[in-house]
Coordinates of C-alpha atoms in Angstrom, one line a residue:
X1 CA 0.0 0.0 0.0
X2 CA 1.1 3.0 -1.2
X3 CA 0.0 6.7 -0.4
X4 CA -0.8 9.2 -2.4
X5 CA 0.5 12.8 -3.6
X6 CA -2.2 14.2 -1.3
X7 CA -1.8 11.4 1.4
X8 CA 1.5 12.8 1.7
X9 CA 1.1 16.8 1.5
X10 CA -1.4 15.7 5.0
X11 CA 1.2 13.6 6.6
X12 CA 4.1 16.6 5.8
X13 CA 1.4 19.2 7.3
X14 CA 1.5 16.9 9.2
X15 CA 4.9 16.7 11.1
X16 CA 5.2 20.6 10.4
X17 CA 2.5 21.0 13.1
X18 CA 4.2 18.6 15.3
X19 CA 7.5 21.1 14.7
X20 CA 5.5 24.2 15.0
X21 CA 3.9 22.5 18.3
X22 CA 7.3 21.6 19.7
X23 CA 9.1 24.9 18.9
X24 CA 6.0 26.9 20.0
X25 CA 4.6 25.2 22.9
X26 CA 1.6 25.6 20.9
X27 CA -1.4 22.6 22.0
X28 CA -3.5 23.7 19.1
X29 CA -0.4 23.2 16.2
X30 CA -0.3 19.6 18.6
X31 CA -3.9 18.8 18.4
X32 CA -4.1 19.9 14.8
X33 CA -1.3 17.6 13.6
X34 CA -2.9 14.6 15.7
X35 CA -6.2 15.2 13.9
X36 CA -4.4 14.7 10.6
X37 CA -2.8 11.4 11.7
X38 CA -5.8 10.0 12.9
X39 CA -7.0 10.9 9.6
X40 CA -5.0 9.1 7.3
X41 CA -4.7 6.3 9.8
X42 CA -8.9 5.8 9.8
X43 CA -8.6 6.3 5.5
X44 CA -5.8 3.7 5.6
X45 CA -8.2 1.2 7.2
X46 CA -11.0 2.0 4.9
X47 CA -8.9 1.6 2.0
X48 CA -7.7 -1.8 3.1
X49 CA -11.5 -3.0 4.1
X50 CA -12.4 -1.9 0.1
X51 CA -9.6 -3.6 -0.8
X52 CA -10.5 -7.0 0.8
X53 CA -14.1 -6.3 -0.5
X54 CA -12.6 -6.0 -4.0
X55 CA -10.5 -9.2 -3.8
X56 CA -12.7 -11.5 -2.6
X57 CA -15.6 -10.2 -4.9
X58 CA -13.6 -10.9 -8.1
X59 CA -14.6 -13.8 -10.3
X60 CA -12.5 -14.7 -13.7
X61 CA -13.9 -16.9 -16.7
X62 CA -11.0 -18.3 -18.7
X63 CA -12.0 -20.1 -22.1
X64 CA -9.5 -21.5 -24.3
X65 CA -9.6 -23.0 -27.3
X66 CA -7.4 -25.4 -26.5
X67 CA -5.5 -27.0 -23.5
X68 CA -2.9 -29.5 -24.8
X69 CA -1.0 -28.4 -27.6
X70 CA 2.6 -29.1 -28.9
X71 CA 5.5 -27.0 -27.9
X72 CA 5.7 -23.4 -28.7
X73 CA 1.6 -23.2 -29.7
X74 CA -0.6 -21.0 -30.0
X75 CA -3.3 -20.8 -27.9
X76 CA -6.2 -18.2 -28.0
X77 CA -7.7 -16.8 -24.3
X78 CA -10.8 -14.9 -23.9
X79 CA -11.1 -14.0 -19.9
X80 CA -14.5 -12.1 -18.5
X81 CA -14.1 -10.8 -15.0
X82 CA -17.0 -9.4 -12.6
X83 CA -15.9 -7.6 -9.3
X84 CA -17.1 -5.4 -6.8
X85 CA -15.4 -2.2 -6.6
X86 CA -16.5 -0.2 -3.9
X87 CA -15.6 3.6 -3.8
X88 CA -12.3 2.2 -5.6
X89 CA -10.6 3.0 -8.8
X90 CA -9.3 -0.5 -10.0
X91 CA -8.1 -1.6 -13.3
X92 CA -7.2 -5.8 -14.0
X93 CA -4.9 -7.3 -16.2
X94 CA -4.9 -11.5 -16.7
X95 CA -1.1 -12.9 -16.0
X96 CA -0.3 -15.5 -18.2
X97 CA 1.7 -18.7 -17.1
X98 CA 5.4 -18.4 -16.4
X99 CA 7.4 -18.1 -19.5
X100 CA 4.9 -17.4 -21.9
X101 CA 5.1 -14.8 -24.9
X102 CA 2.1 -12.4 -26.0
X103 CA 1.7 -12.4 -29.6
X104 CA -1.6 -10.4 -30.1
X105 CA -4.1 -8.3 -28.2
X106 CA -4.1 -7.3 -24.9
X107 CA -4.3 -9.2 -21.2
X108 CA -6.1 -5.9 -19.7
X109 CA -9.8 -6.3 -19.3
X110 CA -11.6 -3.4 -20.7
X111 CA -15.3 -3.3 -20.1
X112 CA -14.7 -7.2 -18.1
X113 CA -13.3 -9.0 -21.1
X114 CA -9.8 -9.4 -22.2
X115 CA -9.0 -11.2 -25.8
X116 CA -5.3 -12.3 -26.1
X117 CA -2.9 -15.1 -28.1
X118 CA -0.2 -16.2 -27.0
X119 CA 2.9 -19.2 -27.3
X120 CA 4.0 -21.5 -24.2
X121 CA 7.4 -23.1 -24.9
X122 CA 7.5 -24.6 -21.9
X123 CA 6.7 -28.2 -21.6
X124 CA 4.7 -29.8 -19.2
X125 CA 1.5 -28.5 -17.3
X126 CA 1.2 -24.8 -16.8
X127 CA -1.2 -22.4 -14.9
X128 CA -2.5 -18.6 -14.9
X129 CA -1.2 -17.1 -12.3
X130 CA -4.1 -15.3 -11.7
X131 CA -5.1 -11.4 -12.0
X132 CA -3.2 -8.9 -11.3
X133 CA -5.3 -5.5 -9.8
X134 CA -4.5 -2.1 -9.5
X135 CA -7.0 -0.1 -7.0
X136 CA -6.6 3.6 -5.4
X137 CA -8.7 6.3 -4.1
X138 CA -7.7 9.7 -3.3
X139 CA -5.2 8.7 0.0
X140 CA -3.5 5.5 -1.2
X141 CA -3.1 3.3 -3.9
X142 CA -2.1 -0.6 -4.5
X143 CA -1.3 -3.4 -6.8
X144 CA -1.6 -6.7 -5.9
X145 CA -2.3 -10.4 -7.4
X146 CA -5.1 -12.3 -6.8
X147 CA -4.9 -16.2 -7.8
X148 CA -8.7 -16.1 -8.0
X149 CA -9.5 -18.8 -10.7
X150 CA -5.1 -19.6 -11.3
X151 CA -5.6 -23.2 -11.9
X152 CA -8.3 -22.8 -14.3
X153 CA -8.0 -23.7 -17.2
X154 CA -4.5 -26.1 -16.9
X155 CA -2.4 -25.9 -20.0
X156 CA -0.1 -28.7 -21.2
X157 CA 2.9 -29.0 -23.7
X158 CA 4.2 -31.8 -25.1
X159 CA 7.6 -31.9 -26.8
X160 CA 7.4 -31.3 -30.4
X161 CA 10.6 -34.1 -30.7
X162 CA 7.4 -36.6 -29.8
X163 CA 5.4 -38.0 -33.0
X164 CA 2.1 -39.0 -32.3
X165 CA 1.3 -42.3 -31.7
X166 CA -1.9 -43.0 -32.9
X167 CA -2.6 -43.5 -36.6
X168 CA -6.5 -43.9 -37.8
X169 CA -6.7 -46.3 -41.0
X170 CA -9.8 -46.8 -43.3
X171 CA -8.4 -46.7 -46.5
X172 CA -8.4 -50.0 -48.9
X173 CA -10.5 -52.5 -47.2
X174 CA -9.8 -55.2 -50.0
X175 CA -12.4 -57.2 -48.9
X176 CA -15.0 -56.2 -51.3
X177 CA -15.0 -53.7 -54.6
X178 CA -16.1 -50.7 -53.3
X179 CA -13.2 -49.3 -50.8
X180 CA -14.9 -47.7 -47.7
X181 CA -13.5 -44.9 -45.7
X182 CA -14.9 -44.5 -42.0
X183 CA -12.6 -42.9 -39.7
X184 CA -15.2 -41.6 -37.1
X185 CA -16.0 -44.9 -36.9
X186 CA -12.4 -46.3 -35.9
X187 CA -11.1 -43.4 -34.0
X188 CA -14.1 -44.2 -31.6
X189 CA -12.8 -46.4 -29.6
X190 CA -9.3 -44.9 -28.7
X191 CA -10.3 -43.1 -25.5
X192 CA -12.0 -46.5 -24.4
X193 CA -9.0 -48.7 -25.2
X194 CA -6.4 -46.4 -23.3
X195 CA -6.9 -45.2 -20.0
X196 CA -6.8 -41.4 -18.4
X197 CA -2.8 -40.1 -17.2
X198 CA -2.2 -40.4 -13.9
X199 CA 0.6 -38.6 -11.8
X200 CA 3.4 -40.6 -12.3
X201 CA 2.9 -42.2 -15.6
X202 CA 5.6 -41.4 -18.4
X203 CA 5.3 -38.7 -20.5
X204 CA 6.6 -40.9 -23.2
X205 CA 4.1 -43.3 -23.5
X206 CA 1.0 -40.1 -23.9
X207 CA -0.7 -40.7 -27.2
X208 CA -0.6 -36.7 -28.0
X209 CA -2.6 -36.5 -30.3
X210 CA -6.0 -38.5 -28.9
X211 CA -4.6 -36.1 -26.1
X212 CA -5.0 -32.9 -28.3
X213 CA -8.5 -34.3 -29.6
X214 CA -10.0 -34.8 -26.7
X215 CA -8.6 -32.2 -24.4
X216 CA -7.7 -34.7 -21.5
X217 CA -4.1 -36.7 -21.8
X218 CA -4.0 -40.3 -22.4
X219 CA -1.9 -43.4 -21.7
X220 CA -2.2 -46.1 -23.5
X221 CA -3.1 -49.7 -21.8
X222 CA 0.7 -51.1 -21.3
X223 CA 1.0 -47.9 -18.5
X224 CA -2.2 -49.3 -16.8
X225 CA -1.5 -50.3 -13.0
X226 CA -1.1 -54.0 -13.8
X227 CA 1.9 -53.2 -16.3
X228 CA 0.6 -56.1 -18.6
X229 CA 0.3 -56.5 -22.3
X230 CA -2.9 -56.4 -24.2
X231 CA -4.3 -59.3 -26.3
X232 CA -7.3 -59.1 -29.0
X233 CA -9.8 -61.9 -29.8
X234 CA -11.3 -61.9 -32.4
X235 CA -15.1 -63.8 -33.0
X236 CA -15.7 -63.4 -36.8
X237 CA -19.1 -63.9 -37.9
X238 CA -20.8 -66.3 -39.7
X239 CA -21.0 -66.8 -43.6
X240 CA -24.3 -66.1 -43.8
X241 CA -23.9 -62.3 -42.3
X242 CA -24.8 -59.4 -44.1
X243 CA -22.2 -57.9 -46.2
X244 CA -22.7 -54.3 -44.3
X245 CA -22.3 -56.4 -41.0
X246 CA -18.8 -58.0 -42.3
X247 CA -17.4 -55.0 -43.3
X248 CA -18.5 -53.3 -39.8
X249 CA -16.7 -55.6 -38.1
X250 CA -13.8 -55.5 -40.1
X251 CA -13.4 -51.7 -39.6
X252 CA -14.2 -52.7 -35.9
X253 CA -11.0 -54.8 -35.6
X254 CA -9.1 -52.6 -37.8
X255 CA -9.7 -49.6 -34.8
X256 CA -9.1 -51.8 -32.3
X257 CA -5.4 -52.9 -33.9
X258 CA -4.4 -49.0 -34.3
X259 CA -5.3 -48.2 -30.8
X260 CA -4.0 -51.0 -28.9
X261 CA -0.6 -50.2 -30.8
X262 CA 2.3 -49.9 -28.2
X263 CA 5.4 -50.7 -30.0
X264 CA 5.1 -54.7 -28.6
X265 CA 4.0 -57.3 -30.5
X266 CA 0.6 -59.2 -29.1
X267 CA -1.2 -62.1 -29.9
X268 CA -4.1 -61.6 -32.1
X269 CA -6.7 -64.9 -31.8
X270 CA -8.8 -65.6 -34.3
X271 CA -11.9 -67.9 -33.8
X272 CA -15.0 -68.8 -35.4
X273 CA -17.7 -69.7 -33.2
X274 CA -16.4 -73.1 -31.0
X275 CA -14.2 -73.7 -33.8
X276 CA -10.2 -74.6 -33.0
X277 CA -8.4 -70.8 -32.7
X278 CA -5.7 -69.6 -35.0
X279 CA -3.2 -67.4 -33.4
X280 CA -1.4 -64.2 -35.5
X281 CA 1.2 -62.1 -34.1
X282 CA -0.3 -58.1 -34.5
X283 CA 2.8 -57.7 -36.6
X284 CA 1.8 -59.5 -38.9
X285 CA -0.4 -56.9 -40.6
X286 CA -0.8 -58.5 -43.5
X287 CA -1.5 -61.7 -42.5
X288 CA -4.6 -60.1 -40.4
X289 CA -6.2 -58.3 -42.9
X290 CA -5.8 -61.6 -44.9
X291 CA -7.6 -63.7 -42.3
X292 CA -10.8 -60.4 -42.4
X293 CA -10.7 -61.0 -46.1
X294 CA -11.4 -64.6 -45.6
X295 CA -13.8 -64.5 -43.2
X296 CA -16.9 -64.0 -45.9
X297 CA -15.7 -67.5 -47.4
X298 CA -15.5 -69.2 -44.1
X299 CA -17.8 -72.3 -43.7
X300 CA -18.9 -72.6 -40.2
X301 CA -19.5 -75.9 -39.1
X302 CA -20.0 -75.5 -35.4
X303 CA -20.7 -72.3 -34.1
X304 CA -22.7 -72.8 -31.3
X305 CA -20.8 -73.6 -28.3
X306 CA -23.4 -75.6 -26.3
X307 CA -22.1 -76.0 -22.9
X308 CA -21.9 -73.0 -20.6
X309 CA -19.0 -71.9 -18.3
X310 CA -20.0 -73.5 -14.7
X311 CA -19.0 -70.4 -13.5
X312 CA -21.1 -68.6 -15.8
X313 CA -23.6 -70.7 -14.8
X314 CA -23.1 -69.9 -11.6
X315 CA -22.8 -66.4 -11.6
X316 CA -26.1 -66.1 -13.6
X317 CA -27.9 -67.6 -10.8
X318 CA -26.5 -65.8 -7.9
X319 CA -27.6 -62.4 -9.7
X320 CA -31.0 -63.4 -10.9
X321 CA -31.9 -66.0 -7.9
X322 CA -33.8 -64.2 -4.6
X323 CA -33.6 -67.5 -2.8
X324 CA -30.8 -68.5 -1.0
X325 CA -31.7 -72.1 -0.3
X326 CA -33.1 -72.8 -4.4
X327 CA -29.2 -70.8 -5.4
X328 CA -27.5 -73.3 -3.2
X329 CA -29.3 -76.3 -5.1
X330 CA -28.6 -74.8 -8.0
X331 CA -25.1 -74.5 -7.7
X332 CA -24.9 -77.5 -6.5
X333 CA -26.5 -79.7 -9.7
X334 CA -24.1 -77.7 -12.0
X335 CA -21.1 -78.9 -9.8
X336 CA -22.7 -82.3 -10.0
X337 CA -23.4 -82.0 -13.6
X338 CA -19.4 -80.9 -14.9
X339 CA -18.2 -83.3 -12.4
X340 CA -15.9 -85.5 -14.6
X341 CA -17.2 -84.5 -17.5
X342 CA -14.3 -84.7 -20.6
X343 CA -13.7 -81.3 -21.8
X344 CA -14.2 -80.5 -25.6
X345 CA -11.3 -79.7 -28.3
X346 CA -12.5 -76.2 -27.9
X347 CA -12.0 -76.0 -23.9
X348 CA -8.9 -77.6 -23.9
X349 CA -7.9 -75.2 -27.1
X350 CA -8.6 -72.3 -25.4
X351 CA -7.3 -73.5 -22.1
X352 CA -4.2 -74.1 -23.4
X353 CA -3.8 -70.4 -25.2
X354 CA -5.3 -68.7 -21.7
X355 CA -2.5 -70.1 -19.7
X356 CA 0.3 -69.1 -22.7
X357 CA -0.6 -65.6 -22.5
X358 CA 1.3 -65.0 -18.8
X359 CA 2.3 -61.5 -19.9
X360 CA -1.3 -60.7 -21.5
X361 CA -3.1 -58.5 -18.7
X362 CA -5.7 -56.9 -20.9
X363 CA -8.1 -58.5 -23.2
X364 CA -10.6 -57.2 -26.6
X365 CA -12.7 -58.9 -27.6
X366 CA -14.5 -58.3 -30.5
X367 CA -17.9 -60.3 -31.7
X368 CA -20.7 -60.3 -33.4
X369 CA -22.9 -62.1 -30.7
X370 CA -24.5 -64.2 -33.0
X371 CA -25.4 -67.9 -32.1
X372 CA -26.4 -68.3 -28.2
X373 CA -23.4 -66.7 -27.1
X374 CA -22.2 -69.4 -25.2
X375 CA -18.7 -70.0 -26.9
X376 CA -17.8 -66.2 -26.1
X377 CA -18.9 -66.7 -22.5
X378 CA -17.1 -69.5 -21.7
X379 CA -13.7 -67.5 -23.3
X380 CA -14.6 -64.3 -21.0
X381 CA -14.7 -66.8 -18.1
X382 CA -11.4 -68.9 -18.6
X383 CA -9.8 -65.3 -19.3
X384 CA -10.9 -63.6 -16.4
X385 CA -9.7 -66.7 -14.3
X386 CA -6.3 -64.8 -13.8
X387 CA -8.1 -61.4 -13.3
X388 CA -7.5 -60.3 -16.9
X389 CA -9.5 -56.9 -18.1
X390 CA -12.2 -58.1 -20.1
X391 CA -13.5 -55.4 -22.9
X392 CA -15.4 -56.9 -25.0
X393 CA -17.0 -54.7 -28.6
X394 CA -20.2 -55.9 -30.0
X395 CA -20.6 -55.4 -33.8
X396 CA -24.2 -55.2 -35.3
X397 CA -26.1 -54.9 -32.0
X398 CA -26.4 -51.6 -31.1
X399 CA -30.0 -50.5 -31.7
X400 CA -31.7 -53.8 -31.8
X401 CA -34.0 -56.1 -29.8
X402 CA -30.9 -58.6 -28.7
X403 CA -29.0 -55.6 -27.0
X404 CA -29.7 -55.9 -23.7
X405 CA -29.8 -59.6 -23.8
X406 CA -26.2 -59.6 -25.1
X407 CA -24.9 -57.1 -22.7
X408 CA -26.5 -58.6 -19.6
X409 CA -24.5 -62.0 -20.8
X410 CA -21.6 -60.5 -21.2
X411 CA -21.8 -58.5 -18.3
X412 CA -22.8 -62.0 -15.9
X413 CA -19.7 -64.0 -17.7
X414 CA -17.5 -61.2 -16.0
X415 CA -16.6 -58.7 -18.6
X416 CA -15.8 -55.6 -17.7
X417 CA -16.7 -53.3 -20.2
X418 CA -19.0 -54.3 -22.9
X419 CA -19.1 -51.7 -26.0
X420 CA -21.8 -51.9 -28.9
X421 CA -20.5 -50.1 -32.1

């Protein structure tokens, strides 16, 4: 706090009349120089009781229109402020984050709005550090800053040295004449297949640029908590499948591939209904796109998978049973009915790839639910046996009567997350 031209002609009348009072012996110089001091002393403590008034009335709206950007952007800021001034004379100016460069316009409100651009080499996450306020009236004056609304909103940098890791393909399908381009319909699923940053996490494994899209950063699923590898199964439909249906689901696993992409090879599993599984390495690209291409030729023999996962089983009738003693039964015949039974090609099959994936954590699935389900409920189950994430995408039933009877089996076989696209 500072005081002003006048503040300070009354403070030197001031200690004249103390002078005159001491050289004089005069009590009215004494009194009159008092009366001045307790003057500026009471305007003091008005001025500071404005001045809290004015600081804890201010409110500052920040938009941006963007909040993770590359190193050195540019980001545009348009602040609106609302305060309470009082018998004060105060003027605001926004103050941008440390190291920051104003390119155009102006951080001073005028008329409570302030429209600005500016660049932020620095990397990493950055604040406002608030608004800065200059008040006075006619004894003193002040400038202070006021972190009202600082951490709003948070700006982050990434390097520009870091390419982006995500790459959206829907170009040359091959599997038919007409080539079909569908991005939305891939870059979907990123934000689902990846997982929010955490404190912690390393900045090199940030997918930037889903980052950048969706204003919130990203981490792909090797950096979840587990540390595990992710592994995609895929249930291609059956011949008799509508061509629009194949394709879907082809552009379904496509996405999938692009977004589980961490710079490790996986196993991709390939099944078709109860049918043995073939195994590809998500390397192999080619080889992939081969086995989608082949998948409207495919004869399917057996797709239904009659017998149900006993836990399945199981876990079906503890959520839809109200009666303790009947659930106990229950449980009990479907013990007594797998009891020494000899498991099919297709259990042992998939038994056998289930405990080979040791380092495989998180697991897609991608289906078209068709057939009574049971072959893809039984794989849920054997996966989830070593507390795998199960996320499984249903293509073709979004929207229709079997919805909600696919989800709910999904959900009861222990799936985690189950997606219709």
């Amino acid at each position: 706090m500072r005081p002003t031209l006048l503040t300070g002609l009354l403070l030197l009348f001031c200690l004249i009349c103390f002078i005159y009072a001491w050289m004089m012996n005069s009590a009215e110089a004494a009194a009159a120089g008092l009366g001045l001091l307790v003057f500026v002393f009471l305007s003091a403590g008005i001025f500071q009781t404005n001045l809290r008034s004015l600081a804890l009335s201010v409110n500052v709206v920040r938009e941006a229109d963007r909040t993770v950007v590359d190193q050195n952007g540019m980001i545009s800021i348009t602040s609106s402020i609302t305060a309470v001034t009082g018998s004060l004379t105060a003027s605001f100016d926004d103050v941008l984050p440390p190291g920051s460069v104003l390119i155009s316009g102006s951080p001073v409100f005028a008329a409570g709005r302030a429209s600005y651009r500016f660049r932020l080499p620095v990397i990493g996450t950055s604040c406002f550090q608030g608004v800065r306020v200059s008040c006075r009236d006619m004894f003193f004056t002040q400038t202070l800053l006021i972190a009202r609304g600082a951490e709003l909103p948070k700006l982050t940098m990434y390097p520009t040295g870091i390419a982006a890791t995500h790459h959206a393909v829907g170009h040359g399908s091959g599997w038919s004449s007409v080539e079909f381009d569908r991005p939305a319909l891939i870059t979907g699923y990123d934000t689902r297949t990846l997982r929010p940053y955490a404190d912690g996490d390393s900045l090199r494994n940030i997918d930037w640029k889903l980052s950048g899209k969706h204003d919130q950063l990203y981490v792909r699923l090797k950096m979840d908590a587990s540390g595990g590898l992710p592994a995609l199964i895929v249930d291609l439909p059956r011949r008799d499948a509508s061509e629009e249906l194949r394709l879907h689901f082809a552009e379904t696993v496509v996405g999938v591939l692009e977004s589980l992409r961490i710079g490790e090879e996986y196993p991709v599993i390939f099944i078709n209904g109860a049918s043995a599984p073939e195994i590809i390495r998500s390397a192999q690209s080619s080889m992939i796109l081969e086995k989608l291409r082949e998948a409207e030729n495919i004869s399917t023999s057996e797709h239904l998978f009659r017998l149900r996962h006993p836990s399945s089983l199981a876990r079906e009738t503890f959520a839809t049973s109200r009666d303790p003693t009947k659930t106990e039964l229950r449980i009990s015949e479907i013990t007594r009915k797998y009891a020494g039974r000899e498991p099919t090609v297709f259990e042992l099959e998939m038994r056998k790839v289930s405990a080979e994936m040791t380092k495989e954590t998180h697991i897609t699935y991608v289906t078209a639910a068709l057939g009574d389900l049971s072959h893809m409920t039984y794989l849920i189950n054997e996966t989830k046996k070593n507390d795998r994430y199960a996320m499984v995408f249903v293509v073709g039933a979004a929207g229709t009567p079997r919805e909600a009877k696919v989800r709910t089996a999904f959900t009861l076989a222990g799936a985690d997350s189950v997606e219709m696209v």
